[in-house]
Amino acid sequence: MKIRTLEQLLVLERELRAVHDHKPCVRVCGGTGCRARGSEDVLARFQELLEQKGLRGSIELKFTGCHGLCERGPLVSIAPSEVFYQSVEADDVAAIVGETLEHDRVIERLLASDPVTGARVRREQELPFYRRQHRIVLRLNGVIDPLDIREYLAFGGYQALAKTLERSTPEEVIEIIERSGLRGRGGAGFPTGKKWRLARAAKGTIKYVICNGDEGDPGAFMDRSLLEGNPHSVLEGMIIGAYAVGATRGIIYVREEYPLAVRTLRVALEQAREYGFLGETIFGSPFSFDIEIVRGAGAFVAGEETALIAAVEGRVSEPRQRPPYPVERGVWGCPTVINNVETWANVPLIIEHGPDWFASLGTATSKGTKIFSLVGKIRNTGLVEIPMGMTVRELVEEIGGGPPPSREIKAVQIGGPSGGCLPKDLFDLPIDYESLGEAGAMMGSGGLIVMDDRTCMVDVARYFMDFLRDESCGKCLPCREGTNRMYELLTRICEGRATESDLDLLEELAQVVKETSLCGLGQTASNPVLTTLRYFRSEYEAHVREHRCPARVCKALIRYVIMADRCTGCLACLSPCPSQAITGQLKQPHVIDQNRCLKCGLCLEVCQFGAVEVV
Amino acid sequence: MTRLFINGIETEVPEGTSVLEAAQSLGAEIPTLCSYPGLSAYGACRLCVVEVGDPRSGPTKLVSACTYPVQEGLRVRTHSPRVERARKMLIELLLSICPSSKRIQDLAAEYQVERVRFPVRDERCILCGLCVRMCAEQMMARAIGFAHRGYRRKVTTPFDLRSEVCRLCGGCLYVCPVCELRCQGPEAPDPICGSCQAPTCLSAREDLSGAWEVTGGDSVRIKAPREAGKRSAGGVP
């Protein structure tokens, strides 16, 4: 069925909504995190039981995108009572069907608990994790079934597109986006409206819009979750963008490592074509546009826009000098607008609610919200969306729930390998493009890794440098050789073999790599080193001067010893030791042979008496 | 024509000229290793970085002159302290991977790089890509290219096999900035050749063994090709 007018769309929405609002519904999270924890089994069990009890007709069962609280998956929410269950296993399903669905009784043990009061919480919204968020882009993630376009339509989907095509000229759309203050969510924060205006003005009969879904930061999954959970919001944004810049072809560049996202997108594209939102004469207007999927072959550097263009054209993804910018010369030499997944998903919202609404969110220069994937040494890991300008502290302590018991948060790494580490005393920094940039970090695409007192910052810098020297394309000297040499220097420091002059050399080299590299990867590759040197210099100095790792992480600088006065001689640590380095008799203090010890830390984990210490 | 300022000197060059060409036309000496007349600009060695922008009106940045197109009113400084500092570090990095290259040693002398603070790894290749571009753009062969990425990157033939399309023209050797002598093959190892028997090495083809001889100095003379037996398509001059 092709939809030709806004009127038709509104009628359809009313019809779909009527069903939606009145039918009880079970939503099982089908995000990658929850799937890994067995949500597919949970879904299958629900299907089976509902079938058995003859409830399939009266209760809707949906496999949705990511709910956000990945830490406690698999997640199940039930409408209309809004009961929110966490860590649901297939064996719990019978109880949920029997108690909650049939008798409206809540199962206490499956409810989430408030980390502060400890009280069981019935509804999602009552959890501080959700309460402090501002979910606009993610509002339908976890609510709708991403494989069914009618779900998106029931919540006003594609109406922004219909309104745009019926009422606005391309220039007006660009003006709306400019007035909203939307900036690129991929990292650098270039004003989206300005980019579109440049592309509209660029000469060329064929123009492209591209969705950059090459999310490669370690520990980041914002774009993936969005593509998996609500693909149509991204498509709708792209279609509106294409209309604004005059593009006829669209490309979604998505990582091959995201098979679920690729599958969801395929289905979404097919359904959008079926309804006439893609293809010839969309909504009866002269505007024609279609989108194809290009799967990335797994290079971090392909997220850089010129390298992405090379990859789309079938070449090795290596960046080139800008200018010319892609808005002038992009894919196959045609003007091309490349925006991040999250940026595109913001577009329909801005059209629907108006630029002033969007501009009222956030700070003076950074508008709207930002999605972060919150990971690391924190209680609530998951996908969060916050208004720009929220402080790091609020994000980490209130939404994230603070550190695990008896730990202390030391720093956050924000913006992935291109970002930087911010220490605890900067946690009152508002999260916006400028503040983060001044502190030496960057917004990046939205990865946020929390580190506690058992994290060595030199080791962290070394980890990211290892990632980057591997992911550098190797085209330009400072990035290829610079990251490799920085990695060597950091390894020397971690092994206690470095001198004071190595620290100066590291800093000098980091600065040159930042200044002279060809593309964004190299230009930001030094950030982890520069920020850790800036905020955690004492840790570096401890490694160099005292040959000591304050966090007791760097293996070359630590030793595991058994305290004879505390060791009860229980033999528990003997068998786990992979190198048979521990010797001892029952009820006699054990001893670790330092020559054989691999420093794996297993003895520390199994000791019940705190007799193993790291010195 | 585009008007720009190089080291304070106003100049006009045709649109589409690179900053490097514009600077060279004024006689400014900018060191380069990956740029060569007749080959496309690549921007890999970064030695030609120059400072662009006006410090009075905002932050300046370093860009590679060979790939940066001139812009109206652009202000360029080719030897500012910031540029020199960056070049010195780049030369130090180059020396650490190619210590025996005379060209790099000369650059080091010119920029007073007197020590290498990194552990030296003699790789005899700076991955400037001149050979790859020479092969593709002038010899139309595309026999060699880059493989792998990051610190594992290297120049080689597809799958490291002897190339069927390589005509043994020697163009790659001719443009190489770090091997000053023409390759003499494994029969005459010297500090630069190292008898590597790379996939494009002249002597690596059995069917050509004995087809060439070293005439002394830095040249290789190819004997009458027909004596050498069967040859691959393309042939040796």
XYZ file of N, CA, C and O in Angstrom, chain A residues 426-554:
516
model
N 37.156 16.845 37.677
C 36.513 17.571 36.577
C 35.093 17.063 36.328
O 34.489 17.381 35.312
N 34.569 16.297 37.254
C 33.263 15.679 37.015
C 32.114 16.685 37.002
O 31.003 16.349 36.620
N 32.385 17.917 37.434
C 31.320 18.911 37.361
C 31.272 19.595 35.997
O 30.494 20.525 35.776
N 32.096 19.121 35.111
C 32.122 19.652 33.747
C 30.819 19.310 33.037
O 30.384 18.162 33.037
N 30.172 20.320 32.420
C 28.972 19.981 31.657
C 29.353 19.240 30.363
O 30.387 19.536 29.764
N 28.527 18.294 29.985
C 28.807 17.538 28.764
C 28.288 18.317 27.567
O 27.099 18.314 27.271
N 29.165 19.070 26.937
C 28.844 19.695 25.660
C 30.127 19.770 24.844
O 31.209 19.535 25.376
N 29.998 20.075 23.562
C 31.154 19.988 22.668
C 32.326 20.848 23.156
O 33.461 20.395 23.196
N 32.020 22.096 23.549
C 33.105 23.013 23.885
C 33.812 22.615 25.175
O 35.033 22.583 25.236
N 33.018 22.323 26.236
C 33.643 22.017 27.523
C 34.548 20.796 27.421
O 35.653 20.780 27.952
N 34.058 19.779 26.728
C 34.861 18.564 26.601
C 36.120 18.836 25.783
O 37.201 18.370 26.114
N 35.972 19.624 24.723
C 37.120 19.954 23.886
C 38.184 20.707 24.671
O 39.376 20.414 24.573
N 37.741 21.666 25.494
C 38.707 22.435 26.273
C 39.441 21.562 27.281
O 40.589 21.798 27.607
N 38.748 20.553 27.777
C 39.377 19.675 28.768
C 40.294 18.648 28.108
O 40.902 17.837 28.790
N 40.373 18.692 26.767
C 41.285 17.779 26.079
C 40.619 16.501 25.610
O 41.249 15.679 24.963
N 39.343 16.330 25.961
C 38.613 15.152 25.490
C 37.784 15.577 24.283
O 37.990 16.645 23.726
N 36.853 14.764 23.880
C 35.902 15.201 22.876
C 34.622 14.401 23.015
O 34.599 13.362 23.665
N 33.560 14.947 22.426
C 32.279 14.260 22.526
C 32.386 12.884 21.879
O 31.855 11.911 22.373
N 33.105 12.834 20.785
C 33.187 11.570 20.062
C 31.793 11.138 19.675
O 30.862 11.941 19.647
N 31.639 9.882 19.404
C 30.306 9.451 19.031
C 29.492 9.098 20.271
O 28.291 8.914 20.180
N 30.121 9.018 21.422
C 29.334 8.838 22.637
C 29.680 7.618 23.469
O 28.851 7.138 24.226
N 30.894 7.164 23.368
C 31.320 6.078 24.256
C 31.784 6.682 25.572
O 32.456 7.703 25.583
N 31.385 6.080 26.678
C 31.812 6.615 27.970
C 32.217 5.449 28.863
O 31.396 4.625 29.224
N 33.504 5.383 29.153
C 34.020 4.264 29.932
C 34.422 4.771 31.317
O 35.198 5.713 31.433
N 33.854 4.167 32.335
C 34.129 4.598 33.703
C 35.250 3.727 34.276
O 35.261 2.517 34.096
N 36.200 4.395 34.951
C 37.349 3.663 35.493
C 37.436 3.867 36.990
O 37.182 4.960 37.489
N 37.801 2.814 37.697
C 37.897 2.938 39.144
C 39.344 2.896 39.609
O 40.270 2.919 38.801
N 39.512 2.858 40.934
C 40.860 2.958 41.491
C 41.750 1.770 41.135
O 42.930 1.780 41.413
N 41.187 0.746 40.549
C 42.029 -0.374 40.136
C 42.395 -0.305 38.658
O 42.709 -1.296 38.029
N 42.280 0.910 38.090
C 42.664 1.095 36.695
C 43.932 1.924 36.651
O 43.987 2.987 37.271
N 44.915 1.458 35.927
C 46.160 2.218 35.781
C 46.023 3.085 34.535
O 45.771 2.581 33.443
N 46.195 4.396 34.695
C 45.955 5.292 33.564
C 47.009 5.138 32.468
O 46.729 5.381 31.294
N 48.214 4.758 32.844
C 49.236 4.518 31.816
C 48.832 3.302 30.986
O 48.940 3.289 29.759
N 48.324 2.310 31.684
C 47.885 1.093 31.012
C 46.704 1.392 30.076
O 46.618 0.842 28.983
N 45.817 2.298 30.523
C 44.680 2.691 29.680
C 45.182 3.362 28.405
O 44.772 3.030 27.296
N 46.112 4.313 28.581
C 46.671 5.002 27.409
C 47.331 3.991 26.487
O 47.209 4.068 25.258
N 47.999 3.015 27.058
C 48.681 1.994 26.263
C 47.666 1.138 25.512
O 47.849 0.820 24.345
N 46.565 0.814 26.184
C 45.520 0.023 25.531
C 44.979 0.748 24.300
O 44.876 0.174 23.210
N 44.655 2.042 24.475
C 44.098 2.779 23.341
C 45.131 2.955 22.230
O 44.800 2.936 21.047
N 46.389 3.119 22.621
C 47.423 3.295 21.606
C 47.622 1.997 20.824
O 47.860 2.022 19.619
N 47.479 0.881 21.502
C 47.592 -0.399 20.808
C 46.453 -0.533 19.794
O 46.656 -0.973 18.660
N 45.268 -0.111 20.222
C 44.116 -0.135 19.320
C 44.381 0.750 18.095
O 44.165 0.353 16.956
N 44.888 1.949 18.354
C 45.049 2.918 17.269
C 46.178 2.558 16.318
O 46.071 2.761 15.117
N 47.286 2.018 16.839
C 48.389 1.682 15.928
C 47.962 0.547 15.012
O 48.449 0.399 13.909
N 47.023 -0.249 15.502
C 46.492 -1.335 14.710
C 45.472 -0.821 13.687
O 45.359 -1.336 12.586
N 44.704 0.188 14.076
C 43.621 0.686 13.240
C 44.032 1.837 12.331
O 43.279 2.211 11.442
N 45.187 2.419 12.568
C 45.692 3.445 11.657
C 45.814 2.808 10.277
O 46.214 1.656 10.157
N 45.442 3.559 9.235
C 45.518 2.932 7.917
C 46.961 2.788 7.490
O 47.294 1.969 6.651
N 47.845 3.617 8.056
C 49.258 3.511 7.735
C 49.683 4.397 6.590
O 50.825 4.347 6.159
N 48.769 5.214 6.093
C 49.124 6.051 4.950
C 50.150 7.115 5.336
O 51.160 7.273 4.677
N 49.877 7.856 6.394
C 50.793 8.956 6.707
C 51.737 8.598 7.851
O 51.386 7.874 8.767
N 52.928 9.132 7.762
C 54.004 8.797 8.690
C 53.681 9.075 10.159
O 53.873 8.191 10.994
N 53.210 10.281 10.512
C 53.035 10.535 11.954
C 52.042 9.585 12.600
O 52.257 9.157 13.737
N 50.969 9.245 11.885
C 49.972 8.370 12.492
C 50.501 6.938 12.561
O 50.419 6.284 13.586
N 51.069 6.466 11.456
C 51.536 5.074 11.425
C 52.708 4.861 12.377
O 52.667 4.021 13.265
N 53.732 5.666 12.204
C 54.938 5.448 12.992
C 54.793 6.092 14.370
O 55.278 5.556 15.364
N 54.083 7.226 14.424
C 53.904 7.918 15.706
C 53.140 7.088 16.707
O 53.556 6.942 17.859
N 52.009 6.502 16.277
C 51.232 5.701 17.231
C 52.043 4.466 17.656
O 52.014 4.076 18.822
N 52.781 3.912 16.709
C 53.600 2.745 17.033
C 54.682 3.103 18.048
O 54.915 2.381 19.021
N 55.335 4.245 17.842
C 56.385 4.671 18.777
C 55.803 5.061 20.122
O 56.401 4.819 21.164
N 54.629 5.675 20.110
C 53.993 6.027 21.391
C 53.658 4.753 22.157
O 53.827 4.675 23.371
N 53.198 3.749 21.425
C 52.886 2.468 22.063
C 54.151 1.870 22.677
O 54.137 1.389 23.806
N 55.261 1.942 21.934
C 56.526 1.415 22.463
C 56.936 2.143 23.739
O 57.347 1.525 24.722
N 56.804 3.477 23.703
C 57.180 4.263 24.879
C 56.291 3.917 26.067
O 56.774 3.752 27.195
N 54.989 3.796 25.805
C 54.064 3.486 26.898
C 54.343 2.089 27.454
O 54.246 1.869 28.666
N 54.699 1.165 26.572
C 55.046 -0.168 27.044
C 56.280 -0.102 27.937
O 56.336 -0.733 28.996
N 57.246 0.703 27.507
C 58.457 0.857 28.337
C 58.106 1.398 29.709
O 58.631 0.942 30.727
N 57.189 2.382 29.726
C 56.804 2.972 31.008
C 56.107 1.920 31.873
O 56.401 1.773 33.057
N 55.181 1.168 31.258
C 54.446 0.158 32.018
C 55.363 -0.931 32.554
O 55.068 -1.568 33.554
N 56.474 -1.146 31.864
C 57.388 -2.184 32.319
C 58.473 -1.634 33.230
O 59.388 -2.363 33.630
N 58.377 -0.346 33.534
C 59.336 0.252 34.450
C 60.719 0.436 33.853
O 61.706 0.558 34.570
N 60.802 0.460 32.513
C 62.113 0.598 31.884
C 62.349 2.005 31.346
O 63.352 2.258 30.700
N 61.405 2.896 31.578
C 61.498 4.220 30.965
C 62.251 5.195 31.851
O 62.426 4.968 33.049
N 62.717 6.274 31.230
C 63.386 7.328 31.981
C 62.561 8.605 31.891
O 61.589 8.673 31.139
N 62.997 9.602 32.653
C 62.290 10.891 32.632
C 62.232 11.451 31.211
O 61.231 12.018 30.803
N 63.320 11.281 30.483
C 63.359 11.880 29.150
C 62.361 11.192 28.215
O 61.895 11.800 27.256
N 62.019 9.928 28.513
C 61.006 9.251 27.712
C 59.647 9.935 27.850
O 58.866 9.983 26.903
N 59.379 10.441 29.037
C 58.107 11.146 29.250
C 58.044 12.400 28.390
O 57.024 12.696 27.774
N 59.156 13.133 28.358
C 59.189 14.343 27.531
C 59.047 13.986 26.058
O 58.343 14.645 25.302
N 59.738 12.916 25.661
C 59.671 12.483 24.269
C 58.246 12.090 23.904
O 57.736 12.440 22.839
N 57.583 11.377 24.811
C 56.211 10.949 24.578
C 55.308 12.154 24.341
O 54.510 12.198 23.411
N 55.486 13.156 25.179
C 54.653 14.352 25.076
C 54.943 15.106 23.772
O 54.029 15.538 23.072
N 56.214 15.204 23.451
C 56.626 15.912 22.227
C 56.068 15.190 20.988
O 55.504 15.809 20.087
N 56.220 13.883 20.989
C 55.748 13.084 19.857
C 54.229 13.178 19.732
O 53.691 13.359 18.636
N 53.535 13.082 20.868
C 52.074 13.144 20.859
C 51.606 14.442 20.218
O 50.661 14.469 19.420
N 52.307 15.515 20.549
C 51.929 16.824 20.011
C 52.119 16.869 18.490
O 51.266 17.367 17.764
N 53.217 16.316 18.017
C 53.489 16.346 16.576
C 52.501 15.453 15.815
O 52.012 15.826 14.749
N 52.190 14.294 16.376
C 51.218 13.409 15.726
C 49.880 14.126 15.600
O 49.215 14.079 14.574
N 49.504 14.830 16.653
C 48.239 15.563 16.658
C 48.227 16.640 15.576
O 47.238 16.844 14.889
N 49.351 17.327 15.429
C 49.384 18.472 14.514
C 49.562 18.088 13.053
O 49.097 18.791 12.172
N 50.295 17.012 12.788
C 50.689 16.773 11.396
C 49.965 15.615 10.720
O 50.166 15.396 9.536
N 49.143 14.878 11.445
C 48.512 13.722 10.814
C 47.520 14.145 9.752
O 46.974 15.248 9.786
N 47.287 13.221 8.826
C 46.442 13.527 7.670
C 44.971 13.643 8.030
O 44.282 14.554 7.597
N 44.463 12.713 8.825
C 43.012 12.724 9.060
C 42.688 12.751 10.546
O 43.566 12.758 11.399
N 41.414 12.741 10.825
C 40.939 12.829 12.205
C 41.463 11.733 13.104
O 41.676 11.956 14.291
N 41.698 10.559 12.544
C 42.176 9.473 13.394
C 43.523 9.836 14.020
O 43.695 9.765 15.233
N 44.460 10.247 13.183
C 45.774 10.604 13.699
C 45.743 11.881 14.518
O 46.427 12.001 15.532
N 44.918 12.831 14.071
C 44.879 14.121 14.763
C 44.339 13.989 16.183
O 44.602 14.832 17.024
N 43.561 12.946 16.436
C 43.024 12.783 17.784
C 43.663 11.599 18.512
O 43.365 11.363 19.668
N 44.544 10.881 17.809
C 45.124 9.672 18.404
C 45.913 9.969 19.669
O 46.059 9.109 20.534
N 46.430 11.198 19.769
C 47.242 11.533 20.933
C 46.412 11.860 22.161
O 46.958 11.939 23.264
N 45.124 12.076 21.974
C 44.316 12.543 23.109
C 44.403 11.660 24.351
O 44.551 12.184 25.450
N 44.314 10.333 24.224
C 44.435 9.531 25.451
C 45.768 9.756 26.158
O 45.817 9.830 27.388
N 46.845 9.913 25.399
C 48.157 10.134 26.010
C 48.228 11.527 26.627
O 48.622 11.698 27.782
N 47.812 12.521 25.850
C 47.934 13.893 26.338
C 47.062 14.144 27.569
O 47.492 14.814 28.499
N 45.837 13.586 27.569
C 44.988 13.844 28.742
C 45.474 13.080 29.966
O 45.434 13.606 31.066
N 45.942 11.842 29.783
C 46.429 11.135 30.968
C 47.709 11.798 31.489
O 47.915 11.880 32.692
N 48.532 12.303 30.570
C 49.735 13.013 31.034
C 49.350 14.294 31.771
O 49.988 14.683 32.739
N 48.281 14.912 31.300
C 47.876 16.189 31.899
C 47.252 15.981 33.279
O 47.548 16.708 34.217
N 46.397 14.967 33.388
C 45.651 14.828 34.641
C 46.208 13.757 35.573
O 45.855 13.717 36.747
N 47.005 12.862 35.049
C 47.496 11.761 35.886
C 49.011 11.626 35.778
O 49.541 10.534 35.768
N 49.682 12.755 35.711
C 51.128 12.720 35.538
C 51.803 11.976 36.680
O 52.812 11.291 36.487
N 51.233 12.104 37.881
C 51.867 11.446 39.035
C 51.940 9.930 38.830
O 52.877 9.280 39.279
N 50.942 9.382 38.133
C 50.985 7.933 37.886
C 52.130 7.569 36.949
O 52.814 6.571 37.144
N 52.306 8.406 35.925
C 53.436 8.179 35.017
C 54.753 8.254 35.804
O 55.638 7.424 35.636
N 54.829 9.287 36.646
C 56.082 9.494 37.374
C 56.369 8.354 38.340
O 57.517 7.959 38.532
N 55.312 7.814 38.933
C 55.504 6.675 39.833
C 56.098 5.485 39.074
O 56.980 4.795 39.574
N 55.613 5.285 37.848
C 56.150 4.185 37.035
C 57.620 4.413 36.701
O 58.430 3.497 36.738
N 57.930 5.677 36.347
C 59.270 5.967 35.855
C 60.277 6.078 37.005
O 61.335 5.462 36.982
N 59.907 6.853 38.029
C 60.882 7.139 39.092
C 60.966 6.023 40.113
O 62.035 5.662 40.573
N 59.792 5.537 40.520
C 59.797 4.569 41.632
C 59.586 3.143 41.143
O 59.530 2.231 41.960
N 59.407 2.973 39.858
C 59.115 1.641 39.298
C 57.934 1.009 40.023
O 57.991 -0.134 40.473
N 56.904 1.809 40.165
C 55.747 1.383 40.947
C 54.488 1.695 40.155
O 54.391 2.755 39.533
N 53.533 0.777 40.147
C 52.258 1.038 39.489
C 51.228 1.297 40.585
O 50.839 0.371 41.294
N 50.804 2.551 40.756
C 49.925 2.874 41.902
C 48.626 2.067 41.896
O 48.100 1.750 42.962
N 48.115 1.741 40.714
C 46.858 0.984 40.678
C 47.120 -0.526 40.737
O 46.182 -1.315 40.764
N 48.370 -0.879 40.749
C 48.785 -2.291 40.805
C 48.210 -3.109 39.653
O 47.552 -4.126 39.860
N 48.452 -2.591 38.480
C 47.945 -3.257 37.282
C 49.100 -3.759 36.411
O 49.070 -4.881 35.917
N 50.121 -2.912 36.251
C 51.199 -3.237 35.318
C 51.999 -4.419 35.843
O 52.684 -4.322 36.864
